[in-house]
Coordinates of C-alpha atoms in Angstrom, one line a residue:
Chain A
X1 CA 0.3 0.2 0.1
X2 CA 1.1 3.6 -0.8
X3 CA 0.3 6.0 1.3
X4 CA 0.2 8.6 -1.5
X5 CA -3.4 7.0 -1.9
X6 CA -4.3 9.2 1.0
X7 CA -2.7 12.4 0.3
X8 CA -4.5 15.3 -0.5
X9 CA -3.5 17.5 -4.1
X10 CA -3.2 21.2 -3.4
X11 CA -5.6 22.7 -5.8
X12 CA -7.5 19.7 -6.4
X13 CA -11.3 19.3 -6.0
X14 CA -11.3 16.9 -2.8
X15 CA -14.6 15.1 -2.3
X16 CA -15.4 13.9 1.6
X17 CA -18.2 11.9 0.1
X18 CA -15.8 10.0 -2.3
X19 CA -13.6 9.1 0.1
X20 CA -14.5 5.9 2.2
X21 CA -14.4 6.6 5.8
X22 CA -14.6 2.7 6.3
X23 CA -11.5 1.8 3.6
X24 CA -9.3 -0.5 5.2
X25 CA -6.7 -0.8 2.0
X26 CA -5.8 -4.3 1.6
X27 CA -6.6 -5.7 5.4
X28 CA -9.9 -7.5 5.7
X29 CA -9.4 -7.9 9.2
X30 CA -8.2 -6.0 12.1
X31 CA -6.4 -9.5 12.7
X32 CA -4.4 -9.2 9.5
X33 CA -3.0 -5.6 10.1
X34 CA -1.6 -6.6 13.4
X35 CA 1.8 -7.7 13.2
X36 CA 2.8 -4.8 10.9
X37 CA 1.1 -1.9 13.0
X38 CA 3.2 -3.5 16.2
X39 CA 6.4 -3.3 13.7
X40 CA 6.0 -0.3 12.4
X41 CA 4.8 0.8 16.8
X42 CA 8.0 -0.4 17.6
X43 CA 9.4 1.4 14.4
X44 CA 8.4 4.4 15.6
X45 CA 10.0 4.1 19.0
X46 CA 13.4 3.9 17.7
X47 CA 13.1 6.4 15.2
X48 CA 12.0 8.9 17.7
X49 CA 14.8 7.7 20.1
X50 CA 17.2 9.2 17.2
X51 CA 15.2 12.3 16.8
X52 CA 15.2 13.4 20.1
X53 CA 19.3 12.6 20.3
X54 CA 20.3 14.1 17.0
X55 CA 18.1 17.2 17.7
X56 CA 18.4 18.6 14.3
X57 CA 14.7 18.5 13.4
X58 CA 11.3 18.5 15.0
X59 CA 8.2 17.1 14.2
X60 CA 4.7 18.5 14.4
X61 CA 1.7 16.4 14.1
X62 CA -1.9 18.2 13.6
X63 CA -4.9 15.9 14.2
X64 CA -8.1 17.0 12.9
X65 CA -11.7 15.7 12.4
X66 CA -15.1 15.9 13.6
X67 CA -16.1 15.7 17.1
X68 CA -15.8 12.0 17.7
X69 CA -13.4 11.4 14.7
X70 CA -11.1 9.9 17.3
X71 CA -8.6 12.5 17.9
X72 CA -7.6 11.1 21.8
X73 CA -7.8 7.9 20.8
X74 CA -5.6 8.3 17.8
X75 CA -2.7 10.4 20.4
X76 CA -3.2 7.8 22.8
X77 CA -2.6 4.3 20.4
X78 CA 0.2 5.8 18.3
X79 CA 1.5 7.6 21.5
X80 CA 1.9 5.8 24.2
X81 CA 4.9 4.0 24.2
X82 CA 7.3 6.6 22.8
X83 CA 9.2 8.8 25.3
X84 CA 7.0 11.0 26.6
X85 CA 10.6 13.1 27.3
X86 CA 10.9 13.9 24.0
X87 CA 6.6 14.6 23.3
X88 CA 4.4 17.0 23.9
X89 CA 0.6 17.0 22.9
X90 CA -1.7 20.2 23.2
X91 CA -5.2 20.6 23.0
X92 CA -6.5 23.2 21.5
X93 CA -9.9 24.4 22.9
X94 CA -12.5 27.5 22.0
X95 CA -9.8 30.4 22.6
X96 CA -9.8 32.5 25.6
X97 CA -10.2 35.9 26.0
X98 CA -6.3 36.4 26.5
X99 CA -5.9 34.3 23.2
X100 CA -8.7 36.1 21.3
X101 CA -7.2 39.4 21.9
X102 CA -3.9 38.0 19.9
X103 CA -3.8 37.1 16.1
X104 CA -5.0 33.7 15.4
X105 CA -1.5 31.9 15.4
X106 CA -0.3 33.3 18.6
X107 CA -1.2 30.9 20.8
X108 CA 0.1 28.0 18.1
X109 CA 3.5 29.5 17.9
X110 CA 3.9 28.4 21.9
X111 CA 3.4 25.3 21.5
X112 CA 5.2 24.1 18.3
X113 CA 8.0 21.9 18.8
X114 CA 11.6 22.8 20.1
X115 CA 14.8 20.8 18.0
X116 CA 14.6 17.0 19.3
X117 CA 11.0 17.0 19.9
X118 CA 7.9 16.0 18.7
X119 CA 4.7 17.6 19.2
X120 CA 0.6 16.7 18.5
X121 CA -1.7 19.5 18.0
X122 CA -5.0 18.2 19.0
X123 CA -7.1 20.2 16.4
X124 CA -5.0 23.2 15.8
X125 CA -4.9 26.6 13.6
X126 CA -7.3 25.0 11.4
X127 CA -10.2 25.7 13.9
X128 CA -9.8 29.4 13.2
X129 CA -11.1 28.9 9.7
X130 CA -13.2 26.0 10.2
X131 CA -15.7 27.4 12.7
X132 CA -16.3 30.8 11.3
X133 CA -16.8 29.3 8.3
X134 CA -20.1 27.0 8.8
X135 CA -21.3 29.7 11.6
X136 CA -20.8 32.3 9.1
X137 CA -19.0 34.8 11.6
X138 CA -16.3 36.0 9.6
X139 CA -16.1 37.3 6.1
X140 CA -14.5 34.8 3.3
X141 CA -12.0 37.4 2.2
X142 CA -10.7 37.6 6.2
X143 CA -11.0 33.8 6.1
X144 CA -8.9 33.6 2.4
X145 CA -6.4 35.6 4.2
X146 CA -6.1 33.2 6.9
X147 CA -5.8 30.4 4.7
X148 CA -2.8 32.2 3.2
X149 CA -1.4 33.2 6.6
X150 CA -1.7 29.3 8.0
X151 CA 0.6 28.4 4.4
X152 CA 3.4 31.2 5.3
X153 CA 3.1 30.2 9.1
X154 CA 4.0 26.5 7.9
X155 CA 6.3 27.2 5.3
X156 CA 7.9 29.0 8.1
X157 CA 8.5 25.9 10.4
X158 CA 9.5 23.7 7.7
X159 CA 12.4 25.9 6.5
X160 CA 13.6 26.2 10.2
X161 CA 13.8 22.3 10.9
X162 CA 9.9 21.8 11.7
X163 CA 8.7 18.3 9.6
X164 CA 4.5 18.7 9.7
X165 CA 2.5 16.0 9.2
X166 CA -1.2 17.0 8.7
X167 CA -4.0 14.3 9.1
X168 CA -7.8 14.4 8.9
X169 CA -9.3 11.9 10.5
X170 CA -12.8 11.4 8.7
X171 CA -15.7 8.9 9.9
X172 CA -18.9 9.0 8.6
X173 CA -22.2 10.4 9.9
X174 CA -23.9 7.4 11.1
X175 CA -20.8 6.2 13.3
X176 CA -20.5 10.2 14.8
X177 CA -24.1 9.0 15.9
X178 CA -23.1 5.4 17.2
X179 CA -20.0 7.0 19.3
X180 CA -22.0 9.9 21.0
X181 CA -24.5 7.3 21.9
X182 CA -21.6 4.8 23.9
X183 CA -20.6 8.3 25.4
X184 CA -24.0 8.5 27.0
X185 CA -24.1 4.7 27.8
X186 CA -20.9 3.3 29.2
X187 CA -20.1 5.0 33.0
X188 CA -16.6 5.2 31.9
X189 CA -17.2 6.9 28.9
X190 CA -19.7 10.2 30.3
X191 CA -16.8 12.2 31.0
X192 CA -16.5 12.5 27.4
X193 CA -20.1 13.4 27.0
X194 CA -20.3 17.0 25.8
X195 CA -23.9 18.0 24.5
X196 CA -22.0 20.6 22.0
X197 CA -21.4 17.3 19.9
X198 CA -24.9 16.9 19.4
X199 CA -25.2 21.0 18.5
X200 CA -22.2 20.4 16.5
X201 CA -24.0 17.9 14.6
X202 CA -26.7 19.9 12.7
X203 CA -23.7 21.6 10.5
X204 CA -22.2 18.2 9.5
X205 CA -22.6 19.3 5.9
X206 CA -21.3 22.7 6.3
X207 CA -18.5 21.2 8.5
X208 CA -17.5 18.9 5.6
X209 CA -17.5 20.9 2.7
X210 CA -15.2 23.6 5.0
X211 CA -13.3 20.8 5.5
X212 CA -12.9 19.9 1.8
X213 CA -12.5 24.0 0.5
X214 CA -9.5 24.4 3.7
X215 CA -7.7 20.8 3.1
X216 CA -7.0 21.2 -0.5
X217 CA -6.1 24.8 -0.2
X218 CA -3.8 24.1 2.3
X219 CA -2.4 20.3 1.3
X220 CA 1.1 22.1 0.3
X221 CA 3.9 19.7 -1.6
X222 CA 6.1 20.1 1.6
X223 CA 3.3 19.8 4.5
X224 CA 0.3 17.7 2.6
X225 CA -2.6 16.9 4.2
X226 CA -3.3 13.1 4.6
X227 CA -7.3 11.7 4.8
X228 CA -7.6 9.0 6.8
X229 CA -10.6 6.3 6.8
X230 CA -11.7 6.4 10.8
X231 CA -14.2 4.4 11.0
X232 CA -12.3 1.6 11.8
X233 CA -10.0 2.6 14.6
X234 CA -7.6 -0.4 13.7
X235 CA -7.3 0.8 9.9
X236 CA -7.0 4.4 11.3
X237 CA -3.9 3.5 14.0
X238 CA -2.2 1.5 11.3
X239 CA -2.3 4.4 8.8
X240 CA -1.2 7.4 10.9
X241 CA 1.4 5.1 12.3
X242 CA 2.7 4.6 8.7
X243 CA 2.7 7.9 7.6
X244 CA 4.6 9.4 10.8
X245 CA 7.3 6.0 10.4
X246 CA 7.5 7.0 6.2
X247 CA 7.7 11.0 6.8
X248 CA 10.6 10.3 9.9
X249 CA 12.5 7.9 8.2
X250 CA 12.9 10.5 5.1
X251 CA 14.8 12.8 7.6
X252 CA 17.8 10.6 7.3
X253 CA 18.3 10.5 11.2
X254 CA 21.4 9.9 12.7
X255 CA 22.7 9.4 16.2
X256 CA 25.1 12.0 16.8
X257 CA 29.0 11.4 17.4
X258 CA 30.9 11.6 20.8
X259 CA 31.4 15.7 21.6
X260 CA 34.3 14.3 24.1
X261 CA 37.9 17.0 24.2
X262 CA 41.5 15.2 25.1
X263 CA 41.0 17.1 28.1
X264 CA 38.0 15.4 28.9
X265 CA 39.2 11.8 28.0
X266 CA 42.1 12.3 30.5
X267 CA 40.0 13.8 33.2
X268 CA 37.9 10.2 32.4
X269 CA 41.4 7.9 32.7
X270 CA 42.6 9.2 35.5
X271 CA 39.4 8.6 37.5
X272 CA 39.4 5.1 36.1
Chain B
X1 CA 7.0 -4.4 51.3
X2 CA 6.0 -1.1 52.9
X3 CA 7.1 2.0 50.5
X4 CA 7.0 3.6 54.0
X5 CA 10.7 2.4 54.3
X6 CA 11.6 4.9 51.8
X7 CA 10.4 7.6 52.8
X8 CA 12.5 10.0 54.6
X9 CA 10.9 11.9 57.7
X10 CA 11.3 15.7 58.4
X11 CA 13.8 17.1 60.6
X12 CA 15.1 13.6 61.1
X13 CA 19.3 13.1 60.6
X14 CA 19.1 11.4 56.6
X15 CA 22.0 9.8 55.9
X16 CA 22.7 8.7 52.0
X17 CA 25.9 7.0 53.1
X18 CA 23.5 4.2 55.0
X19 CA 21.0 4.2 52.7
X20 CA 22.2 1.5 50.5
X21 CA 21.8 2.1 46.3
X22 CA 21.7 -1.7 45.3
X23 CA 19.0 -2.3 47.7
X24 CA 16.2 -4.4 45.8
X25 CA 14.0 -5.4 48.9
X26 CA 12.4 -8.7 48.6
X27 CA 13.2 -9.3 45.5
X28 CA 16.6 -11.4 44.5
X29 CA 16.5 -10.9 41.0
X30 CA 14.8 -8.5 38.1
X31 CA 12.9 -11.8 36.9
X32 CA 10.9 -11.8 40.5
X33 CA 10.3 -8.2 40.2
X34 CA 8.7 -8.7 37.0
X35 CA 5.3 -9.7 37.2
X36 CA 4.3 -7.5 39.9
X37 CA 6.4 -4.6 37.8
X38 CA 3.8 -5.2 34.9
X39 CA 0.6 -5.2 37.4
X40 CA 1.8 -2.1 38.6
X41 CA 2.4 -0.2 35.3
X42 CA -1.5 -1.6 33.9
X43 CA -2.4 -0.4 37.4
X44 CA -0.8 3.0 36.7
X45 CA -2.6 3.8 33.5
X46 CA -6.0 2.5 34.8
X47 CA -5.5 5.8 37.6
X48 CA -4.5 7.5 35.3
X49 CA -7.7 7.5 33.0
X50 CA -10.1 8.1 35.7
X51 CA -7.9 11.0 36.9
X52 CA -7.7 12.4 33.4
X53 CA -11.8 12.0 33.3
X54 CA -12.1 13.5 36.8
X55 CA -10.1 16.1 36.5
X56 CA -10.1 16.5 40.2
X57 CA -7.1 17.0 41.0
X58 CA -3.3 17.1 39.6
X59 CA -0.4 15.1 40.3
X60 CA 3.2 16.4 40.2
X61 CA 6.1 14.2 39.9
X62 CA 9.4 15.4 41.3
X63 CA 12.2 13.5 40.2
X64 CA 16.2 14.6 41.8
X65 CA 19.2 13.2 41.7
X66 CA 22.9 13.3 40.9
X67 CA 24.4 13.1 37.4
X68 CA 23.5 9.6 35.4
X69 CA 21.2 8.6 38.1
X70 CA 18.7 7.6 35.4
X71 CA 16.1 10.4 35.9
X72 CA 15.4 10.3 32.4
X73 CA 15.2 6.5 32.3
X74 CA 12.4 6.6 35.0
X75 CA 10.7 8.8 32.8
X76 CA 10.8 6.7 29.9
X77 CA 10.1 3.6 31.5
X78 CA 7.4 4.3 34.1
X79 CA 5.0 6.7 31.7
X80 CA 5.9 5.6 28.5
X81 CA 2.4 3.6 28.4
X82 CA 0.3 6.1 30.0
X83 CA -1.6 8.4 27.9
X84 CA 0.3 10.9 26.6
X85 CA -2.2 13.8 26.3
X86 CA -3.0 13.5 30.2
X87 CA 1.4 13.7 30.8
X88 CA 4.0 16.7 30.3
X89 CA 7.4 16.1 31.3
X90 CA 9.4 19.4 31.8
X91 CA 13.5 19.0 32.3
X92 CA 14.6 22.1 33.7
X93 CA 18.4 23.6 32.5
X94 CA 20.6 25.7 33.7
X95 CA 17.9 28.9 33.8
X96 CA 18.5 31.3 31.3
X97 CA 19.2 34.9 31.6
X98 CA 15.4 35.4 31.4
X99 CA 14.4 32.8 34.1
X100 CA 17.5 34.6 36.4
X101 CA 15.9 38.0 36.5
X102 CA 12.9 36.8 38.3
X103 CA 12.3 34.8 41.2
X104 CA 13.4 30.9 41.3
X105 CA 10.2 29.6 41.1
X106 CA 8.9 32.0 38.5
X107 CA 10.0 29.4 35.6
X108 CA 8.7 26.0 37.9
X109 CA 5.3 27.8 38.1
X110 CA 4.6 27.9 34.7
X111 CA 4.8 24.1 34.3
X112 CA 2.4 22.9 37.6
X113 CA 0.0 19.9 35.8
X114 CA -3.7 21.3 35.4
X115 CA -6.3 19.3 37.0
X116 CA -6.8 15.8 35.5
X117 CA -2.8 16.0 34.5
X118 CA 0.2 14.3 36.0
X119 CA 3.2 16.4 35.2
X120 CA 6.9 15.4 35.9
X121 CA 9.6 17.3 37.0
X122 CA 13.2 16.2 35.3
X123 CA 14.9 18.3 37.9
X124 CA 13.3 21.3 39.7
X125 CA 12.9 24.2 42.4
X126 CA 15.7 21.7 44.3
X127 CA 18.2 22.8 41.6
X128 CA 18.7 26.0 43.0
X129 CA 19.4 25.0 46.3
X130 CA 21.9 22.2 45.7
X131 CA 23.9 24.0 43.0
X132 CA 24.9 27.1 45.1
X133 CA 25.3 25.2 48.2
X134 CA 28.0 22.9 47.0
X135 CA 29.4 25.9 44.8
X136 CA 29.4 28.2 47.6
X137 CA 27.7 30.8 45.4
X138 CA 25.0 31.9 47.6
X139 CA 24.9 32.2 51.5
X140 CA 23.3 30.1 53.9
X141 CA 20.7 32.6 54.9
X142 CA 19.9 33.2 51.6
X143 CA 19.4 29.3 51.1
X144 CA 17.3 28.5 54.3
X145 CA 14.9 30.9 53.1
X146 CA 14.4 29.0 49.4
X147 CA 13.8 25.9 51.8
X148 CA 11.1 27.8 53.5
X149 CA 9.4 29.0 50.3
X150 CA 9.7 25.8 48.6
X151 CA 7.7 24.4 51.2
X152 CA 5.1 27.3 51.4
X153 CA 5.0 26.9 47.6
X154 CA 4.1 22.9 47.8
X155 CA 1.5 23.6 50.5
X156 CA -0.1 26.6 48.5
X157 CA -0.1 23.6 45.5
X158 CA -1.2 20.6 47.9
X159 CA -4.0 22.7 49.2
X160 CA -5.3 23.8 45.9
X161 CA -5.4 19.8 44.5
X162 CA -1.9 19.1 43.4
X163 CA -0.3 15.7 45.0
X164 CA 3.3 16.2 44.7
X165 CA 5.3 13.0 44.9
X166 CA 9.2 13.5 45.3
X167 CA 11.7 10.7 44.2
X168 CA 15.7 11.0 45.0
X169 CA 17.3 8.5 43.0
X170 CA 20.2 6.7 45.0
X171 CA 23.3 5.4 43.1
X172 CA 26.1 4.9 44.2
X173 CA 29.9 7.0 43.1
X174 CA 31.3 3.6 41.4
X175 CA 28.2 2.9 38.9
X176 CA 28.1 6.4 38.2
X177 CA 31.4 6.1 36.5
X178 CA 30.4 3.4 35.3
X179 CA 27.6 5.0 33.4
X180 CA 29.8 7.8 32.2
X181 CA 31.6 5.1 30.5
X182 CA 29.0 3.4 28.7
X183 CA 28.2 6.7 27.6
X184 CA 31.7 6.9 25.6
X185 CA 31.7 4.0 24.7
X186 CA 28.1 2.8 23.1
X187 CA 27.5 5.0 19.9
X188 CA 23.9 5.4 20.7
X189 CA 24.7 6.7 24.0
X190 CA 27.2 9.3 22.8
X191 CA 24.9 12.0 22.9
X192 CA 24.1 11.7 26.2
X193 CA 27.9 12.1 26.9
X194 CA 28.6 15.6 28.7
X195 CA 31.6 16.5 30.3
X196 CA 30.4 18.6 32.8
X197 CA 29.0 15.8 34.8
X198 CA 33.2 14.7 35.1
X199 CA 33.9 18.1 36.4
X200 CA 30.5 17.8 38.9
X201 CA 31.4 14.2 39.7
X202 CA 34.4 15.9 41.7
X203 CA 32.1 17.8 44.0
X204 CA 30.2 13.9 44.8
X205 CA 30.9 14.3 48.6
X206 CA 29.1 17.9 49.0
X207 CA 26.4 17.2 46.7
X208 CA 25.6 14.0 48.4
X209 CA 25.4 16.2 51.8
X210 CA 23.3 18.7 50.2
X211 CA 20.9 16.2 49.6
X212 CA 21.2 15.0 52.9
X213 CA 20.4 18.6 53.9
X214 CA 17.2 19.3 51.5
X215 CA 15.5 16.1 51.6
X216 CA 15.2 15.8 55.4
X217 CA 14.2 19.8 55.5
X218 CA 11.3 19.0 53.0
X219 CA 9.6 16.1 53.2
X220 CA 6.9 17.1 54.9
X221 CA 4.1 14.9 56.1
X222 CA 1.9 16.0 53.0
X223 CA 4.5 16.2 50.2
X224 CA 7.4 13.5 51.5
X225 CA 10.4 12.7 49.7
X226 CA 11.2 9.0 49.2
X227 CA 14.9 7.8 48.5
X228 CA 14.7 4.9 45.5
X229 CA 18.0 2.8 45.3
X230 CA 18.5 3.1 41.5
X231 CA 22.1 1.0 41.3
X232 CA 19.4 -1.7 39.6
X233 CA 17.2 -0.1 37.0
X234 CA 14.9 -2.4 37.4
X235 CA 14.3 -2.3 41.0
X236 CA 14.5 1.3 40.7
X237 CA 11.4 1.3 38.2
X238 CA 9.2 -1.3 40.4
X239 CA 9.5 1.0 43.1
X240 CA 8.9 4.2 41.6
X241 CA 5.6 3.1 40.5
X242 CA 4.6 1.3 43.7
X243 CA 4.9 5.0 45.2
X244 CA 3.3 6.2 42.3
X245 CA 0.2 3.4 42.1
X246 CA 0.0 3.9 46.2
X247 CA -0.1 7.7 45.9
X248 CA -3.0 7.9 43.0
X249 CA -4.9 4.9 44.6
X250 CA -5.2 7.5 48.2
X251 CA -6.6 10.3 46.0
X252 CA -9.9 7.4 45.5
X253 CA -10.4 8.9 41.9
X254 CA -13.7 8.0 40.1
X255 CA -15.0 8.4 36.8
X256 CA -17.7 11.1 36.5
X257 CA -21.4 10.8 36.3
X258 CA -23.0 11.9 33.0
X259 CA -23.4 15.7 32.3
X260 CA -26.6 14.7 30.0
X261 CA -29.8 17.6 30.5
X262 CA -33.6 15.9 29.6
X263 CA -33.2 18.5 26.3
X264 CA -29.8 17.3 25.4
X265 CA -31.3 13.3 25.6
X266 CA -34.4 14.7 23.7
X267 CA -31.8 15.9 21.4
X268 CA -30.0 12.4 20.8
X269 CA -33.6 10.3 20.5
X270 CA -34.8 12.7 18.3
X271 CA -31.8 11.6 15.9
X272 CA -32.2 8.1 16.7

């Protein structure tokens, strides 16, 4: 399987309706994907270790998707296992008054990863286009400007050593209802129930077309978007791991050489 | 085994020389501890899930210890596996000019955990007493004031819902040399070699007695210090897990109830 199949091409029309959220590519069952998923997970741990040792690149993983599409679950499944010292998650909620009194990238910039680190964004700068677009609280021209500013911002980050991986988790409308139902039924998931999910659900179609437009506009060659079928958690996990591992492999990471001077060595030999 | 054995009592004289860094308690080998360590690891994952769901308490884990005592390794082994979305690590390095131009707790305060979260500090506010004490760059009276300020600060955090777990990783001087040697010999560990470790090693005894004094002074009933024998990584991991699990059990965490109004339920039923 080539992950390019799930890469969105900039400027080309992208239809979420034609993108099957239940797609599982070459796999017929969870069991079939298990061995490969496990070896990708191990590879990710190895690659992160080198990334952290080398401190030459940083990696920013942006996760977007409708409510209940599995952003939290993806973070939990993909990244538990890696060394938490080199990893950081930021969940962007509704902006606070302090955040709203600055430009929309101000709060984002603060959480971009340092060299050697992987950062995951659970929601991101893209919310500041999607939400106003769906609810009509901003003008088209202001939102077009924001699209351009996001691209410039991401280009700057890449040029300065940050690899950006953008993932859109794609679920169906039925699947969303099923997930909301789970949250109302299972005591261990009660805390995930959020009544606004039911309200926002009424704007499903508007969100889908806003996403189509935004993903297509901002999927550059350097920082592409991937759409990930997310009705099946196991395939979602497999594919996100594949995308991450392949992206990290592309950085040609290497453990650095020993930085010891002759006097360090003398000091050591003296003690031994 | 009772973890109290490793708890330091405030005000009582504490001798690191009498505390055996190779202690493995009831276990004769790594293999003997494996099953229990694994079940503690699983329990920690469960407890963190409830902590995150409940958002009533936060947990701050402070890790201190001589260079190469295994602070990084402890974080990697204890916390990889938990949901990274509810966890955050801060490594406190030598203070920057910006940090030094504020009080010593300023940079610390910024990284204390929000409710529902676990934060780990790799080094902490205690460095700002230990380092000047060892190198004689501050007066005793100024450092005594800092000790008192740390206590007040930690009391405030506890009163506001943060459980603080303070861990001192105890290794022997020989073990340190062995670890420095590893870093000079193994290509995958070259990046961990830090010549200042060799320089600071010359102050070993001064650090040990500074630690004895500081640990004993700041190990309160509410926020005690534990000394953890760390010559054997497997025992260190076992004991830190024990301490954490027992501390989290003491919080009586519970999944919260469903927060749905009748109109939320009606909206849902309507869709179904």
